[in-house]
Short mmCIF file of C-alpha atoms in Angstrom, two decimals:
data_model
loop_
_atom_site.label_atom_id
_atom_site.label_comp_id
_atom_site.label_asym_id
_atom_site.label_seq_id
_atom_site.Cartn_x
_atom_site.Cartn_y
_atom_site.Cartn_z
CA MET E 157 0.00 0.00 0.00
CA ASN E 158 1.22 3.50 -0.86
CA GLY E 159 2.81 5.20 2.15
CA GLY E 160 0.76 8.35 1.59
CA ILE E 161 -2.48 6.36 1.84
CA VAL E 162 -1.32 4.85 5.14
CA VAL E 163 -0.64 8.34 6.50
CA ASP E 164 -4.10 9.51 5.37
CA ILE E 165 -5.81 6.52 7.04
CA ILE E 166 -3.99 7.24 10.31
CA ILE E 167 -5.04 10.91 10.19
CA ILE E 168 -8.69 10.00 9.50
CA LEU E 169 -8.80 7.51 12.38
CA LEU E 170 -7.24 10.04 14.74
CA ALA E 171 -9.71 12.70 13.58
CA LEU E 172 -12.66 10.39 14.37
CA LEU E 173 -11.31 9.55 17.82
CA PHE E 174 -10.60 13.17 18.66
CA ALA E 175 -14.01 14.23 17.32
CA ILE E 176 -15.69 11.91 19.85
CA ASN E 177 -13.52 13.28 22.64
CA GLY E 178 -14.12 16.85 21.46
CA HIS E 179 -17.89 16.35 21.59
CA ARG E 180 -17.54 15.26 25.19
CA GLN E 181 -15.24 18.03 26.36
CA GLY E 182 -16.93 20.85 24.42
CA PHE E 183 -15.82 23.98 22.58
CA ILE E 184 -14.51 25.99 25.52
CA VAL E 185 -12.21 23.24 26.74
CA GLY E 186 -11.31 22.26 23.18
CA ALA E 187 -10.48 25.80 22.08
CA LEU E 188 -8.35 26.52 25.12
CA THR E 189 -6.66 23.13 24.83
CA PHE E 190 -5.96 23.80 21.17
CA ALA E 191 -4.53 27.25 21.98
CA GLY E 192 -2.34 25.82 24.73
CA PHE E 193 -1.10 23.03 22.49
CA PHE E 194 -0.33 25.38 19.61
CA GLY E 195 1.35 27.93 21.88
CA GLY E 196 3.56 25.25 23.42
CA ALA E 197 4.38 23.91 19.96
CA LEU E 198 5.48 27.36 18.78
CA LEU E 199 7.85 27.59 21.72
CA GLY E 200 9.12 24.10 20.88
CA VAL E 201 9.74 25.13 17.27
CA ARG E 202 11.94 27.97 18.49
CA LEU E 203 13.96 25.66 20.74
CA ALA E 204 14.16 22.57 18.51
CA PRO E 205 16.88 23.88 16.12
CA VAL E 206 19.15 24.26 19.16
CA ILE E 207 18.25 20.89 20.69
CA VAL E 208 18.80 18.86 17.49
CA GLU E 209 22.44 19.97 17.35
CA LEU E 210 23.06 17.37 20.07
CA SER E 211 23.16 14.76 17.29
CA GLN E 212 24.04 14.49 13.60
CA GLU E 213 22.17 11.21 13.02
CA PRO E 214 19.04 11.76 10.87
CA LEU E 215 16.74 9.59 12.99
CA ALA E 216 18.01 11.03 16.28
CA ARG E 217 17.52 14.60 15.02
CA VAL E 218 13.94 13.83 14.02
CA ILE E 219 13.22 12.29 17.43
CA LEU E 220 14.79 15.23 19.28
CA ALA E 221 12.86 17.76 17.18
CA LEU E 222 9.51 16.03 17.63
CA ALA E 223 10.10 15.42 21.35
CA THR E 224 10.91 19.10 21.92
CA VAL E 225 7.95 20.41 19.94
CA PHE E 226 5.36 17.99 21.24
CA GLY E 227 6.68 17.85 24.79
CA LEU E 228 6.13 21.60 25.16
CA ALA E 229 2.89 21.39 23.19
CA LEU E 230 1.45 18.79 25.56
CA PHE E 231 2.55 20.83 28.57
CA GLY E 232 0.76 23.88 27.16
CA GLN E 233 -2.28 21.73 26.42
CA TRP E 234 -2.39 20.45 30.01
CA LEU E 235 -2.30 23.94 31.48
CA ALA E 236 -4.96 25.30 29.12
CA SER E 237 -7.19 22.24 29.55
CA ALA E 238 -7.28 22.71 33.31
CA LEU E 239 -8.45 26.30 32.82
CA GLY E 240 -11.05 25.22 30.25
CA LEU E 241 -12.58 22.61 32.55
CA ARG E 242 -13.08 25.18 35.28
CA LEU E 243 -14.84 27.53 32.86
CA ARG E 244 -17.06 24.80 31.36
CA ARG E 245 -18.47 23.83 34.75
CA ARG E 246 -20.17 27.21 34.81
CA ILE E 247 -22.29 26.39 31.72
CA LYS E 248 -25.72 25.18 32.94
CA ARG E 249 -28.19 25.75 30.06
CA ARG E 250 -28.81 22.69 27.82
CA GLY E 251 -28.96 24.66 24.53
CA VAL E 252 -25.65 26.30 25.20
CA ARG E 253 -24.23 22.92 26.17
CA ARG E 254 -25.21 21.42 22.78
CA LEU E 255 -23.57 24.27 20.91
CA ASP E 256 -20.51 23.82 23.08
CA GLU E 257 -20.40 20.09 22.25
CA ALA E 258 -20.74 20.69 18.48
CA GLY E 259 -18.02 23.31 18.61
CA GLY E 260 -15.79 20.91 20.52
CA THR E 261 -16.13 18.32 17.75
CA LEU E 262 -15.09 20.83 15.08
CA VAL E 263 -12.17 22.21 17.06
CA SER E 264 -10.85 18.69 17.73
CA ILE E 265 -10.89 17.77 14.03
CA LEU E 266 -9.09 20.99 13.12
CA ALA E 267 -6.55 20.30 15.86
CA VAL E 268 -5.77 16.85 14.42
CA LEU E 269 -5.23 18.34 10.95
CA LEU E 270 -2.91 21.01 12.31
CA VAL E 271 -0.95 18.51 14.38
CA ALA E 272 -0.60 16.25 11.33
CA TRP E 273 0.88 19.15 9.40
CA MET E 274 3.18 20.06 12.28
CA VAL E 275 4.53 16.50 12.35
CA ALA E 276 4.83 16.41 8.56
CA ALA E 277 6.95 19.57 8.37
CA PRO E 278 10.08 18.04 9.93
CA LEU E 279 9.47 14.50 8.66
CA ALA E 280 9.24 15.66 5.04
CA SER E 281 12.84 16.91 5.23
CA SER E 282 14.16 14.27 7.58
CA GLY E 283 16.73 12.65 5.28
CA LEU E 284 14.82 9.36 5.68
CA PRO E 285 13.52 8.74 2.12
CA GLY E 286 10.79 6.23 3.05
CA VAL E 287 9.33 8.45 5.76
CA SER E 288 9.66 11.59 3.65
CA ALA E 289 7.96 9.94 0.67
CA ALA E 290 5.01 8.75 2.78
CA VAL E 291 4.45 12.24 4.22
CA ARG E 292 4.81 14.01 0.87
CA ASN E 293 2.37 11.60 -0.81
CA SER E 294 -0.35 12.17 1.79
CA ALA E 295 -3.34 13.90 0.19
CA ILE E 296 -4.52 15.26 3.55
CA VAL E 297 -1.13 16.69 4.54
CA GLY E 298 -0.79 18.25 1.09
CA ALA E 299 -4.23 19.87 1.30
CA VAL E 300 -3.53 21.30 4.76
CA ASP E 301 -0.15 22.59 3.62
CA GLU E 302 -1.74 24.46 0.73
CA THR E 303 -4.14 26.26 3.08
CA MET E 304 -1.46 27.32 5.56
CA PRO E 305 -0.68 31.05 5.41
CA ASP E 306 2.93 31.94 4.63
CA PRO E 307 3.66 33.40 8.10
CA VAL E 308 2.67 30.10 9.75
CA ARG E 309 4.60 28.06 7.20
CA GLY E 310 7.62 30.30 7.72
CA ILE E 311 7.67 29.48 11.44
CA TYR E 312 8.53 25.90 10.56
CA GLU E 313 11.31 26.62 8.06
CA ALA E 314 13.98 26.70 10.78
CA LEU E 315 12.71 23.39 12.17
CA ARG E 316 12.70 21.74 8.74
CA ASP E 317 16.20 23.03 7.99
CA SER E 318 17.57 21.76 11.30
CA VAL E 319 16.14 18.26 10.72
CA ASN E 320 17.31 18.14 7.10
CA THR E 321 20.62 16.25 7.22
CA ASN E 322 21.11 15.45 3.53
CA GLY E 323 23.33 18.54 3.09
CA PHE E 324 21.27 20.01 0.24
CA PRO E 325 18.83 22.91 0.00
CA ASP E 326 15.19 22.25 -0.87
CA VAL E 327 14.48 22.04 -4.60
CA PHE E 328 10.69 22.30 -4.37
CA ALA E 329 8.51 24.54 -2.24
CA GLY E 330 6.03 23.07 0.25
CA LEU E 331 5.44 19.39 1.00
CA ASP E 332 4.62 18.17 -2.50
CA PRO E 333 6.19 14.82 -3.47
CA SER E 334 8.99 14.80 -6.02
CA ASP E 335 7.71 14.35 -9.58
CA ILE E 336 9.97 11.52 -10.75
CA GLN E 337 10.20 10.51 -14.41
CA PRO E 338 11.01 6.77 -14.66
CA VAL E 339 14.09 5.79 -16.71
CA ASP E 340 16.34 2.74 -16.93
CA PRO E 341 19.19 2.36 -14.42
CA PRO E 342 22.44 4.07 -15.44
CA ASP E 343 25.30 2.10 -16.98
CA PRO E 344 27.56 0.98 -14.07
CA GLU E 345 30.60 0.68 -16.37
CA LEU E 346 30.71 4.48 -16.71
CA ALA E 347 32.33 4.75 -13.27
CA ALA E 348 35.56 3.25 -14.66
CA SER E 349 35.57 5.02 -18.03
CA ALA E 350 38.57 6.92 -19.43
CA VAL E 351 36.53 10.14 -19.18
CA VAL E 352 36.42 9.80 -15.39
CA GLN E 353 40.20 9.43 -15.13
CA ALA E 354 40.87 12.33 -17.49
CA ALA E 355 38.57 14.69 -15.56
CA GLN E 356 40.01 13.98 -12.11
CA VAL E 357 42.68 16.68 -12.23
CA SER E 358 39.99 19.31 -12.89
CA VAL E 359 37.43 18.21 -10.29
CA LEU E 360 38.49 19.73 -6.97
CA LYS E 361 37.46 19.26 -3.35
CA VAL E 362 36.41 22.56 -1.76
CA SER E 363 36.98 23.27 1.94
CA GLY E 364 35.99 26.30 3.96
CA ASP E 365 35.38 27.66 7.42
CA ALA E 366 32.28 29.58 8.46
CA PRO E 367 32.92 30.85 12.03
CA GLN E 368 29.55 32.60 12.23
CA CYS E 369 27.84 29.19 12.36
CA ASP E 370 30.80 27.24 13.76
CA ARG E 371 30.97 25.08 10.66
CA HIS E 372 33.68 23.53 8.48
CA ILE E 373 32.35 22.82 5.00
CA GLU E 374 33.42 20.46 2.24
CA GLY E 375 32.03 20.11 -1.24
CA SER E 376 32.97 19.62 -4.87
CA SER E 377 33.86 21.95 -7.73
CA PHE E 378 35.32 21.94 -11.23
CA VAL E 379 37.63 24.12 -13.32
CA PHE E 380 35.83 25.90 -16.16
CA ASP E 381 38.46 28.48 -17.19
CA HIS E 382 42.01 29.51 -16.31
CA GLU E 383 42.22 29.74 -12.49
CA LEU E 384 38.40 29.80 -12.29
CA VAL E 385 36.36 27.19 -10.46
CA MET E 386 32.59 26.71 -10.16
CA THR E 387 30.75 25.31 -7.13
CA ASN E 388 27.42 25.78 -5.35
CA ALA E 389 26.63 28.89 -3.34
CA HIS E 390 25.42 26.73 -0.44
CA VAL E 391 28.86 25.09 -0.29
CA VAL E 392 30.62 28.40 0.50
CA ALA E 393 27.73 30.21 2.24
CA GLY E 394 28.96 32.18 5.26
CA THR E 395 32.61 31.20 4.78
CA GLU E 396 35.53 33.48 5.61
CA THR E 397 38.25 31.23 4.20
CA VAL E 398 38.02 28.84 1.24
CA SER E 399 40.57 26.52 -0.35
CA VAL E 400 40.68 23.78 -2.98
CA ALA E 401 42.67 20.54 -3.04
CA THR E 402 44.69 20.11 -6.24
CA GLU E 403 47.48 17.88 -7.54
CA ASP E 404 49.85 20.67 -6.50
CA GLY E 405 48.48 20.76 -2.96
CA GLN E 406 45.99 22.95 -1.12
CA LEU E 407 45.46 26.36 -2.75
CA GLU E 408 43.66 29.35 -1.29
CA ALA E 409 40.56 30.43 -3.19
CA ARG E 410 38.59 33.66 -3.32
CA VAL E 411 34.82 33.78 -3.83
CA ILE E 412 34.31 36.30 -6.66
CA VAL E 413 30.70 35.49 -7.63
CA TYR E 414 28.02 34.44 -5.16
CA ASP E 415 24.50 33.76 -6.45
CA PRO E 416 22.18 32.38 -3.73
CA GLN E 417 19.24 32.46 -6.14
CA ARG E 418 20.71 30.04 -8.65
CA ASP E 419 22.85 28.38 -5.94
CA LEU E 420 26.09 28.92 -7.85
CA ALA E 421 29.43 30.50 -6.98
CA VAL E 422 32.72 31.16 -8.76
CA LEU E 423 36.12 30.86 -7.06
CA TRP E 424 39.32 32.49 -8.26
CA VAL E 425 42.32 30.28 -7.45
CA PRO E 426 45.63 32.06 -8.20
CA GLY E 427 48.30 29.61 -9.31
CA LEU E 428 45.85 26.88 -10.33
CA THR E 429 47.26 24.92 -13.27
CA ALA E 430 44.50 22.32 -13.69
CA PRO E 431 42.96 22.49 -17.18
CA PRO E 432 39.29 23.48 -17.59
CA LEU E 433 36.75 20.81 -18.39
CA PRO E 434 35.11 21.12 -21.82
CA LEU E 435 31.66 22.73 -21.73
CA THR E 436 28.75 22.09 -24.07
CA ASP E 437 25.80 24.09 -25.36
CA SER E 438 23.93 20.93 -26.36
CA PRO E 439 21.21 19.90 -23.89
CA ALA E 440 21.12 16.38 -22.50
CA GLU E 441 18.29 14.12 -23.61
CA SER E 442 15.95 12.12 -21.40
CA GLY E 443 17.37 8.62 -20.93
CA GLU E 444 20.93 9.68 -21.75
CA ASN E 445 23.77 8.22 -19.69
CA THR E 446 25.77 10.76 -17.68
CA ILE E 447 28.34 10.79 -14.86
CA VAL E 448 28.28 12.62 -11.51
CA LEU E 449 31.80 13.52 -10.33
CA GLY E 450 32.80 14.79 -6.91
CA TYR E 451 33.76 14.04 -3.34
CA PRO E 452 30.69 12.59 -1.59
CA GLN E 453 30.76 12.98 2.21
CA GLY E 454 34.18 14.59 1.93
CA GLY E 455 35.72 11.31 0.80
CA PRO E 456 37.88 10.45 -2.22
CA TYR E 457 37.22 11.36 -5.83
CA THR E 458 34.18 9.34 -6.90
CA ALA E 459 32.34 8.79 -10.18
CA THR E 460 28.65 7.93 -9.89
CA PRO E 461 26.85 6.65 -13.00
CA SER E 462 23.63 8.54 -13.69
CA ARG E 463 20.92 8.86 -16.29
CA ILE E 464 18.90 11.92 -17.29
CA ARG E 465 15.28 11.63 -16.17
CA GLU E 466 14.18 14.94 -17.68
CA GLU E 467 14.97 18.62 -18.10
CA ARG E 468 12.44 20.98 -16.52
CA ASN E 469 11.90 24.40 -15.01
CA VAL E 470 11.47 24.11 -11.25
CA THR E 471 10.21 26.77 -8.86
CA GLY E 472 11.45 26.48 -5.30
CA PRO E 473 13.19 28.39 -2.51
CA ASN E 474 16.63 29.96 -2.80
CA ILE E 475 19.33 28.67 -0.47
CA TYR E 476 18.10 30.93 2.36
CA ASN E 477 14.41 30.07 1.94
CA SER E 478 13.82 33.82 1.66
CA ALA E 479 12.30 33.89 -1.84
CA ASP E 480 11.19 31.56 -4.61
CA VAL E 481 13.23 31.23 -7.78
CA THR E 482 12.63 29.35 -11.04
CA ARG E 483 15.61 27.41 -12.37
CA GLU E 484 16.25 25.09 -15.29
CA VAL E 485 17.40 21.74 -13.92
CA TYR E 486 18.08 18.17 -14.91
CA SER E 487 16.41 15.48 -12.83
CA LEU E 488 18.78 12.51 -12.61
CA ARG E 489 18.55 8.86 -11.75
CA ALA E 490 21.59 8.76 -9.49
CA ARG E 491 22.61 8.49 -5.85
CA VAL E 492 23.61 12.06 -5.08
CA ILE E 493 24.72 12.64 -1.50
CA SER E 494 26.23 15.39 0.63
CA GLY E 495 29.64 16.37 -0.71
CA ASN E 496 28.63 15.96 -4.37
CA SER E 497 27.37 19.56 -4.29
CA GLY E 498 29.13 21.72 -6.88
CA GLY E 499 30.57 18.83 -8.86
CA PRO E 500 30.09 18.51 -12.62
CA LEU E 501 27.56 16.39 -14.48
CA LEU E 502 29.45 14.97 -17.46
CA SER E 503 28.33 13.47 -20.73
CA GLU E 504 29.76 10.11 -21.78
CA SER E 505 32.25 12.04 -23.93
CA GLY E 506 33.44 14.17 -20.99
CA GLU E 507 31.66 17.48 -21.57
CA VAL E 508 29.99 19.37 -18.73
CA TYR E 509 26.19 19.19 -18.93
CA GLY E 510 25.51 20.90 -15.62
CA VAL E 511 26.31 21.43 -11.93
CA ILE E 512 25.11 19.04 -9.20
CA PHE E 513 23.22 20.93 -6.50
CA ALA E 514 20.56 18.82 -4.76
CA ALA E 515 18.94 15.45 -4.13
CA ALA E 516 15.33 14.41 -3.63
CA VAL E 517 14.51 13.94 0.06
CA ASP E 518 11.88 11.31 -0.71
CA ASP E 519 13.78 9.18 -3.24
CA ASP E 520 17.41 8.16 -2.76
CA GLU E 521 17.89 7.48 -6.49
CA THR E 522 17.03 10.99 -7.66
CA GLY E 523 19.39 13.96 -7.81
CA TYR E 524 19.34 17.35 -9.49
CA ALA E 525 21.78 19.37 -11.58
CA LEU E 526 21.54 22.96 -12.76
CA THR E 527 21.78 23.14 -16.56
CA MET E 528 24.42 25.12 -18.42
CA ALA E 529 21.75 27.72 -19.19
CA GLU E 530 21.92 28.54 -15.46
CA ALA E 531 25.70 28.17 -15.19
CA TYR E 532 26.88 30.22 -18.20
CA PRO E 533 25.75 33.67 -16.93
CA VAL E 534 27.48 33.04 -13.60
CA MET E 535 30.65 31.86 -15.35
CA ASP E 536 30.67 35.03 -17.45
CA GLN E 537 30.48 37.13 -14.28
CA GLY E 538 33.48 35.26 -12.93
CA ARG E 539 35.52 35.91 -16.06
CA ALA E 540 35.04 39.66 -15.58
CA THR E 541 36.39 40.09 -12.04
CA THR E 542 38.82 38.93 -9.38
CA ALA E 543 37.33 41.02 -6.56
CA ALA E 544 36.09 39.22 -3.47
CA VAL E 545 32.36 39.29 -2.70
CA SER E 546 30.40 38.57 0.45
CA THR E 547 29.23 35.01 1.04
CA GLN E 548 26.47 36.41 3.26
CA GLY E 549 25.21 34.06 5.98
CA CYS E 550 25.24 30.31 6.43
CA SER E 551 22.46 28.54 4.58
#
């Protein structure tokens, strides 16, 4: 059975149970209980991003986040419920009692829907593909998410970001499931091709320090012109020092273009002798074999076979979740993980088709690359300057 259907069935059963309880406790108790629960949850949302830093394990972070939010929510509910019971005892007239009971039923159902959405917000970005897919495929959660006003949705962005451990920014807005075009598995022999060996000297590991968020970052990049390297903006976000690992050793790099909308950045690396990778204007075709190059999880140079699912325009948040942006991307059948960010997507002949920047949170065989239509304007900016620019804040 589809995971989304299971989630919907659970929500419906909970709504029925709470409706019965809400009829019994009435509107006054229900409304105050709801207010106490929601108020406690809001406090929990503020505290959860701090609490989850106690662990880097995806499951542990989810448990810590939910325990913080719902522990405080239940405490607020208990306090408000006690007050509501005292007030309800003062209602004596039967007609008013019936209205109170009907209102209690409605409030309880609404409370279940809100709680379901509150749980879904962190789970949808949990880095646990099976759980994330089930939540994102829930029709009820999706409908509630669409009705949520932006200020309320914004409250949960920090919580979602703190639970998200896959190392990538969100590609899509909201809790919609990833739209995945089926294609055949990629050719595993590509990982050992001559193209992979030839490109290694030009695919560089990026390292940086971001003191403002007490973070050391690592990602991937590639040479596209003399002493010029492209990576993702989220890889160098908030950094004060950046360097790249080359065959000649570690070289200092300067961020000269920083585009948090596209999620691209250009580094100038004085003294870099690695040759640029060949670029192409030709778009990749659906079903075409490609290769993801980079340093997943900060490890050694790795080639991951991939296949183009489709090219599409995608609207989603920028790396700071401060505005929506539409970008042209390739959806890939590939295992793209943290550390691949900023690496090149190569054709079988060794030309750069795009820049790896994200992975689906609900499918571990789907990754995303920005097309060259997105990369070329940023590359041109890099060719025109060597001046350092701000990397703003951590993403």
